[in-house]
Short mmCIF file of C-alpha atoms and ligand atoms in Angstrom, two decimals:
data_model
loop_
_atom_site.label_atom_id
_atom_site.label_comp_id
_atom_site.label_asym_id
_atom_site.label_seq_id
_atom_site.Cartn_x
_atom_site.Cartn_y
_atom_site.Cartn_z
CA UNK L 1 85.93 75.78 96.88
CA UNK L 2 86.52 79.53 96.99
CA UNK L 3 90.30 79.73 97.12
CA UNK L 4 92.81 77.11 96.01
CA UNK L 5 96.49 77.88 96.56
CA UNK L 6 99.01 75.46 95.07
CA UNK L 7 102.80 75.52 95.24
CA UNK L 8 102.78 79.21 96.15
CA UNK L 9 106.20 80.74 96.50
CA UNK L 10 107.28 84.30 97.09
CA UNK L 11 110.89 85.40 96.87
CA UNK L 12 112.27 88.83 97.76
CA UNK L 13 115.32 90.20 96.06
CA UNK L 14 117.50 91.83 98.72
CA UNK L 15 121.02 93.30 98.76
CA UNK L 16 122.11 90.17 100.65
CA UNK L 17 120.63 87.81 98.08
CA UNK L 18 117.35 86.01 97.53
CA UNK L 19 115.00 85.54 100.48
CA UNK L 20 112.42 82.75 100.17
CA UNK L 21 109.60 84.21 102.27
CA UNK L 22 106.95 81.67 101.22
CA UNK L 23 107.85 78.24 99.92
CA UNK L 24 105.69 75.55 98.23
CA UNK L 25 102.55 76.44 100.14
CA UNK L 26 99.36 74.47 99.43
CA UNK L 27 96.01 75.24 101.05
CA UNK L 28 92.39 75.87 100.21
CA UNK L 29 89.45 77.73 101.65
CA UNK L 30 85.73 77.05 101.25
CA UNK L 31 82.99 79.68 100.98
CA UNK L 32 82.14 81.07 104.42
CA UNK L 33 85.05 79.31 106.10
CA UNK L 34 87.42 81.09 108.45
CA UNK L 35 91.04 80.10 108.62
CA UNK L 36 93.66 81.57 110.93
CA UNK L 37 97.20 81.82 109.59
CA UNK L 38 99.40 81.57 112.67
CA UNK L 39 103.12 81.60 113.33
CA UNK L 40 105.83 83.72 114.87
CA UNK L 41 106.78 87.11 113.49
CA UNK L 42 108.76 86.89 110.24
CA UNK L 43 107.36 83.51 109.14
CA UNK L 44 105.76 84.98 106.01
CA UNK L 45 102.15 85.60 107.07
CA UNK L 46 101.88 89.15 105.70
CA UNK L 47 103.76 88.14 102.55
CA UNK L 48 101.20 85.39 102.01
CA UNK L 49 98.30 87.84 102.55
CA UNK L 50 99.75 90.42 100.17
CA UNK L 51 100.41 87.79 97.51
CA UNK L 52 96.73 86.80 97.56
CA UNK L 53 95.69 90.35 96.63
CA UNK L 54 98.74 90.89 94.41
CA UNK L 55 100.02 93.80 96.48
CA UNK L 56 103.61 92.68 96.97
CA UNK L 57 106.47 95.20 96.74
CA UNK L 58 108.38 95.44 93.45
CA UNK L 59 111.34 93.35 94.74
CA UNK L 60 109.06 90.31 95.13
CA UNK L 61 108.49 87.53 92.61
CA UNK L 62 105.89 84.78 92.81
CA UNK L 63 105.33 81.23 91.57
CA UNK L 64 102.56 78.64 91.82
CA UNK L 65 98.86 79.41 91.58
CA UNK L 66 96.23 81.29 93.57
CA UNK L 67 92.84 80.33 92.15
CA UNK L 68 89.91 82.42 93.41
CA UNK L 69 86.53 81.22 92.16
CA UNK L 70 88.13 79.48 89.21
CA UNK L 71 90.50 82.28 88.12
CA UNK L 72 94.26 82.32 88.78
CA UNK L 73 95.05 85.71 90.32
CA UNK L 74 98.77 85.30 89.70
CA UNK L 75 98.20 85.01 85.95
CA UNK L 76 95.77 87.91 85.62
CA UNK L 77 96.58 91.30 84.13
CA UNK L 78 96.85 94.11 86.70
CA UNK L 79 93.68 95.66 85.21
CA UNK L 80 91.73 92.46 85.92
CA UNK L 81 93.13 92.13 89.44
CA UNK L 82 92.02 95.71 90.18
CA UNK L 83 88.43 94.71 89.39
CA UNK L 84 88.60 91.90 91.95
CA UNK L 85 90.65 93.61 94.65
CA UNK L 86 88.40 95.44 97.08
CA UNK L 87 85.21 93.98 95.68
CA UNK L 88 85.75 90.19 95.71
CA UNK L 89 88.77 89.97 97.95
CA UNK L 90 89.43 92.66 100.51
CA UNK L 91 92.50 93.02 102.68
CA UNK L 92 92.73 94.79 106.03
CA UNK L 93 96.40 95.65 106.47
CA UNK L 94 98.54 95.17 109.56
CA UNK L 95 98.80 98.95 109.91
CA UNK L 96 95.17 100.10 109.51
CA UNK L 97 96.23 103.62 108.47
CA UNK L 98 97.71 102.09 105.30
CA UNK L 99 94.22 101.11 104.20
CA UNK L 100 93.01 104.73 104.16
CA UNK L 101 93.96 107.69 102.04
CA UNK L 102 95.26 110.43 104.41
CA UNK L 103 93.98 113.33 102.29
CA UNK L 104 90.39 112.22 101.81
CA UNK L 105 87.52 112.44 104.26
CA UNK L 106 86.03 109.16 105.51
CA UNK L 107 82.78 109.86 103.63
CA UNK L 108 84.59 110.27 100.31
CA UNK L 109 86.65 107.10 100.74
CA UNK L 110 83.71 104.93 101.69
CA UNK L 111 81.44 106.34 99.01
CA UNK L 112 84.07 105.99 96.28
CA UNK L 113 84.31 102.24 96.84
CA UNK L 114 80.55 101.83 96.61
CA UNK L 115 80.29 104.11 93.58
CA UNK L 116 82.84 101.97 91.77
CA UNK L 117 80.99 98.81 92.69
CA UNK L 118 77.69 100.27 91.44
CA UNK L 119 79.31 101.41 88.18
CA UNK L 120 80.71 97.93 87.58
CA UNK L 121 77.28 96.45 88.18
CA UNK L 122 75.90 98.85 85.52
CA UNK L 123 73.91 100.89 88.07
CA UNK L 124 73.85 104.66 88.18
CA UNK L 125 75.29 106.44 91.22
CA UNK L 126 72.71 107.75 93.70
CA UNK L 127 74.60 110.04 96.07
CA UNK L 128 71.90 110.31 98.74
CA UNK L 129 71.23 106.58 98.89
CA UNK L 130 74.96 105.80 98.94
CA UNK L 131 75.54 108.28 101.77
CA UNK L 132 72.84 106.56 103.78
CA UNK L 133 74.28 103.13 103.01
CA UNK L 134 77.70 104.27 104.26
CA UNK L 135 76.28 105.76 107.48
CA UNK L 136 74.40 102.48 108.05
CA UNK L 137 77.65 100.61 107.38
CA UNK L 138 79.44 102.65 110.05
CA UNK L 139 76.57 102.03 112.48
CA UNK L 140 76.79 98.29 111.83
CA UNK L 141 80.39 98.31 113.06
CA UNK L 142 79.04 100.00 116.21
CA UNK L 143 80.69 103.33 115.38
CA UNK L 144 79.30 106.04 117.66
CA UNK L 145 78.23 109.26 115.83
CA UNK L 146 78.78 107.95 112.30
CA UNK L 147 77.74 111.26 110.69
CA UNK L 148 80.46 113.10 112.61
CA UNK L 149 83.05 110.44 111.70
CA UNK L 150 82.07 110.78 108.02
CA UNK L 151 83.41 114.34 107.93
CA UNK L 152 86.78 113.48 109.49
CA UNK L 153 90.17 112.81 107.90
CA UNK L 154 92.03 109.62 108.95
CA UNK L 155 94.49 111.51 111.20
CA UNK L 156 91.52 112.82 113.21
CA UNK L 157 90.49 109.28 114.20
CA UNK L 158 91.68 106.99 117.01
CA UNK L 159 93.19 103.56 116.26
CA UNK L 160 89.91 101.82 117.12
CA UNK L 161 87.91 104.22 114.92
CA UNK L 162 90.28 103.72 111.97
CA UNK L 163 89.96 99.95 112.24
CA UNK L 164 86.16 100.27 112.35
CA UNK L 165 86.16 102.47 109.25
CA UNK L 166 88.30 99.89 107.43
CA UNK L 167 86.05 97.03 108.55
CA UNK L 168 82.98 99.06 107.51
CA UNK L 169 84.61 99.52 104.10
CA UNK L 170 85.11 95.76 103.84
CA UNK L 171 81.48 95.14 104.75
CA UNK L 172 80.08 97.67 102.34
CA UNK L 173 82.06 95.99 99.56
CA UNK L 174 80.79 92.54 100.70
CA UNK L 175 83.82 90.59 99.44
CA UNK L 176 83.75 86.81 99.11
CA UNK L 177 87.05 86.71 100.96
CA UNK L 178 88.25 89.01 103.71
CA UNK L 179 91.94 88.89 104.59
CA UNK L 180 92.64 90.50 107.95
CA UNK L 181 96.34 90.91 108.73
CA UNK L 182 96.77 91.31 112.51
CA UNK L 183 93.73 93.65 112.51
CA UNK L 184 93.82 94.02 116.27
CA UNK L 185 97.51 94.17 117.14
CA UNK L 186 97.64 97.98 116.97
CA UNK L 187 94.65 98.27 119.31
CA UNK L 188 94.32 98.11 123.07
CA UNK L 189 92.89 94.98 124.62
CA UNK L 190 89.26 96.08 125.11
CA UNK L 191 88.97 97.39 121.55
CA UNK L 192 90.72 94.22 120.31
CA UNK L 193 87.95 92.11 121.81
CA UNK L 194 85.25 94.34 120.25
CA UNK L 195 86.83 94.14 116.79
CA UNK L 196 87.11 90.35 116.98
CA UNK L 197 83.49 90.07 118.09
CA UNK L 198 82.52 92.30 115.20
CA UNK L 199 84.38 90.24 112.59
CA UNK L 200 82.77 87.09 114.00
CA UNK L 201 79.26 88.57 113.86
CA UNK L 202 79.70 89.90 110.37
CA UNK L 203 81.20 86.65 109.14
CA UNK L 204 78.00 84.91 110.25
CA UNK L 205 75.73 87.61 108.87
CA UNK L 206 77.30 87.88 105.39
CA UNK L 207 78.82 84.40 104.99
CA UNK L 208 82.22 85.85 104.02
CA UNK L 209 85.25 83.60 104.07
CA UNK L 210 87.90 85.05 106.38
CA UNK L 211 91.65 84.57 106.40
CA UNK L 212 92.73 85.88 109.77
CA UNK L 213 96.47 86.46 110.09
CA UNK L 214 97.85 86.60 113.62
CA UNK L 215 100.84 85.69 115.77
CA UNK L 216 98.47 85.29 118.73
CA UNK L 217 97.12 81.74 119.10
CA UNK L 218 94.53 82.85 121.66
CA UNK L 219 93.08 85.42 119.23
CA UNK L 220 93.17 82.86 116.38
CA UNK L 221 91.24 80.42 118.53
CA UNK L 222 88.33 82.84 118.92
CA UNK L 223 87.92 83.59 115.21
CA UNK L 224 88.77 80.52 113.15
CA UNK L 225 87.37 77.08 112.32
CA UNK L 226 90.69 75.98 110.94
CA UNK L 227 94.33 76.78 111.66
CA UNK L 228 97.15 77.02 109.19
CA UNK L 229 100.42 77.03 111.07
CA UNK L 230 103.41 78.50 109.23
CA UNK L 231 107.07 78.24 110.13
CA UNK L 232 109.83 80.03 108.21
CA UNK L 233 107.72 80.46 105.08
CA UNK L 234 106.37 76.92 104.98
CA UNK L 235 103.21 75.17 106.12
CA UNK L 236 103.80 73.11 109.27
CA UNK L 237 100.29 71.91 109.98
CA UNK L 238 96.72 72.70 108.99
CA UNK L 239 93.48 71.25 110.30
CA UNK L 240 90.30 71.95 112.29
CA UNK L 241 90.90 74.15 115.35
CA UNK L 242 89.71 71.51 117.85
CA UNK L 243 92.16 68.97 116.41
CA UNK L 244 95.13 71.29 116.07
CA UNK L 245 94.72 72.78 119.54
CA UNK L 246 93.37 69.63 121.21
CA UNK L 247 95.98 67.28 119.82
CA UNK L 248 98.71 69.12 117.92
CA UNK L 249 100.94 66.77 115.92
CA UNK L 250 103.75 68.86 114.45
CA UNK L 251 106.39 69.68 117.11
CA UNK L 252 106.18 73.38 116.20
CA UNK L 253 102.40 73.37 116.68
CA UNK L 254 102.89 71.60 120.01
CA UNK L 255 105.22 74.43 121.07
CA UNK L 256 102.78 77.12 119.87
CA UNK L 257 99.85 75.50 121.65
CA UNK L 258 101.88 75.24 124.86
CA UNK L 259 102.49 78.97 124.63
CA UNK L 260 98.74 79.80 124.72
CA UNK L 261 97.88 81.39 128.06
CA UNK L 262 95.02 79.51 129.75
CA UNK L 263 92.93 80.25 132.80
CA UNK L 264 94.12 77.08 134.47
CA UNK L 265 97.78 77.81 133.93
CA UNK L 266 99.50 80.38 136.10
CA UNK L 267 101.13 83.11 134.02
CA UNK L 268 104.64 82.20 135.11
CA UNK L 269 104.21 78.69 133.69
CA UNK L 270 103.89 79.91 130.10
CA UNK L 271 106.12 77.77 127.94
CA UNK L 272 108.21 79.92 125.61
CA UNK L 273 109.49 78.28 122.43
CA UNK L 274 113.26 77.80 122.82
CA UNK L 275 115.53 79.43 120.25
CA UNK L 276 114.42 81.97 117.68
CA UNK L 277 113.07 81.81 114.11
CA UNK L 278 115.82 81.32 111.51
CA UNK L 279 117.52 83.94 109.42
CA UNK L 280 115.42 83.68 106.29
CA UNK L 281 118.38 84.60 104.08
CA UNK L 282 120.20 81.45 105.20
CA UNK L 283 117.52 79.04 106.47
CA UNK L 284 118.52 75.68 107.99
CA UNK L 285 118.92 72.69 105.69
CA UNK L 286 116.28 69.95 105.74
CA UNK L 287 113.32 70.77 107.97
CA UNK L 288 113.55 74.47 108.73
CA UNK L 289 112.42 73.84 112.32
CA UNK L 290 115.13 71.26 113.08
CA UNK L 291 117.50 73.48 115.15
CA UNK L 292 114.65 74.13 117.62
CA UNK L 293 112.86 70.79 117.49
CA UNK L 294 112.90 68.56 120.59
CA UNK L 295 112.11 65.53 118.37
CA UNK L 296 114.81 66.14 115.74
CA UNK L 297 116.17 63.04 113.94
CA UNK L 298 119.10 62.61 111.54
CA UNK L 299 116.87 62.75 108.46
CA UNK L 300 115.43 66.13 109.58
CA UNK L 301 118.80 67.83 109.07
CA UNK L 302 119.10 66.54 105.51
CA UNK L 303 115.63 66.29 103.99
CA UNK L 304 112.80 68.76 103.99
CA UNK L 305 109.63 66.72 104.73
CA UNK L 306 106.82 66.68 102.15
CA UNK L 307 103.07 66.96 102.80
CA UNK L 308 101.36 64.13 104.75
CA UNK L 309 97.68 63.79 105.56
CA UNK L 310 96.67 62.14 108.82
CA UNK L 311 93.93 62.50 111.45
CA UNK L 312 91.99 65.22 109.53
CA UNK L 313 94.98 67.40 108.88
CA UNK L 314 97.86 68.05 106.56
CA UNK L 315 101.34 68.48 107.92
CA UNK L 316 105.01 68.43 107.03
CA UNK L 317 107.13 66.45 109.48
CA UNK L 318 109.28 63.31 109.23
CA UNK L 319 107.57 61.91 112.33
CA UNK L 320 104.46 61.29 110.22
CA UNK L 321 103.97 59.56 106.89
N1 LIG K 401 109.85 94.01 101.09
C1 LIG K 401 110.64 93.06 101.60
N2 LIG K 401 111.90 92.88 101.11
C2 LIG K 401 112.71 91.90 101.58
N3 LIG K 401 112.36 91.05 102.56
C3 LIG K 401 111.12 91.19 103.09
C4 LIG K 401 110.21 92.19 102.64
N4 LIG K 401 109.06 92.08 103.35
C5 LIG K 401 109.25 91.05 104.21
N5 LIG K 401 110.48 90.50 104.05
C6 LIG K 401 111.03 89.34 104.79
O1 LIG K 401 110.19 88.23 104.50
C7 LIG K 401 110.03 87.42 105.66
C8 LIG K 401 108.56 87.28 105.97
O2 LIG K 401 108.06 88.54 106.39
P1 LIG K 401 106.53 88.81 106.70
O3 LIG K 401 105.71 88.26 105.59
O4 LIG K 401 106.37 90.25 107.00
O5 LIG K 401 106.31 87.93 108.01
P2 LIG K 401 105.18 88.02 109.15
O6 LIG K 401 104.02 88.78 108.61
O7 LIG K 401 104.86 86.59 109.45
O8 LIG K 401 105.81 88.68 110.31
C9 LIG K 401 110.85 88.07 106.76
O9 LIG K 401 112.11 87.44 106.82
C10 LIG K 401 110.97 89.51 106.29
O10 LIG K 401 112.16 90.09 106.78
S1 LIG K 402 110.72 67.03 110.52
FE1 LIG K 402 112.06 66.52 112.24
S2 LIG K 402 112.88 68.50 112.91
FE2 LIG K 402 111.13 68.93 111.61
S3 LIG K 402 109.45 69.13 113.00
FE3 LIG K 402 109.44 67.00 112.34
S4 LIG K 402 110.70 65.90 113.85
FE4 LIG K 402 111.10 68.08 114.14
MG1 LIG K 403 103.08 90.53 109.38
#
């Protein structure tokens, strides 16, 4: 097992009080596996991603454990986390520009990462060889004219080019785990498809584990072997893609799956999920989905369901277990 997350919680201190953005989350990830974290906007996906690389804002506090290759990231000193971040676990942020330094040329940024990696491995820095490695890295993400791109600053690149540079950076670092937070949502549809194809190819080629964060079930379906569905900071259901999409069990997953556009369904028939996600500062009692759930029972309003395992998946719902 590469990543083992147990009882993860993340709270934000806000002027309105404490906001529980992630609550008692358990999940694991094997080497080379790809898991999509799905759920509506505001359900805590980015918070989860940032907590795994320990890049949460100062008003956040965490609990539980995040064990990567046998070491608990939440208990490590910042100095130790820095050694792992970028090299063993790499995060592509929701806004790709945030991943790049605006005042450094692409060449400098990409070469710095590799130089650091070489230094840590006790190797001496070979500028010429590293330059070539970086150009090859840009070519492998199908970047046209990589040598020209190398001399540019981030603001001189298009959205698609920036995302390619960031993905190239991830590949050059060859992390064990790549976390991609909505890596395509800032891009137009054709470039989106190219970036997804790229991540899929590279996943196969390098055997990286991928945590793909998205609010788009259709995108998730094309990249992941397993889904982890989140609602209001909690896990609703997790299991193999074919099971979760083919026969969703949790009422929230059922609603999400019904909202996936399909070729056979006319666009107008898209089923929107009634209601809206809760105010996270005052979430509903019991099951957080109960105000929107078509299957709600009395117990759902009072008790938050625990984890149940059934039919190859883990879920939290009073209808099961
Ligand atoms: N820095 C922050 N301070 C306070 N609340 C935050 C902060 N960042 C996110 N939140 C809140 O945490 C919840 C989860 O947000 P986020 O992780 O960004 O969700 P998602 O990525 O699924 O859209 C939301 O209610 C959001 O408003
Ligand atoms: S616990 Fe109850 S309210 Fe929550 S999803 Fe299950 S049936 Fe619906
Ligand atoms: Mg987000």
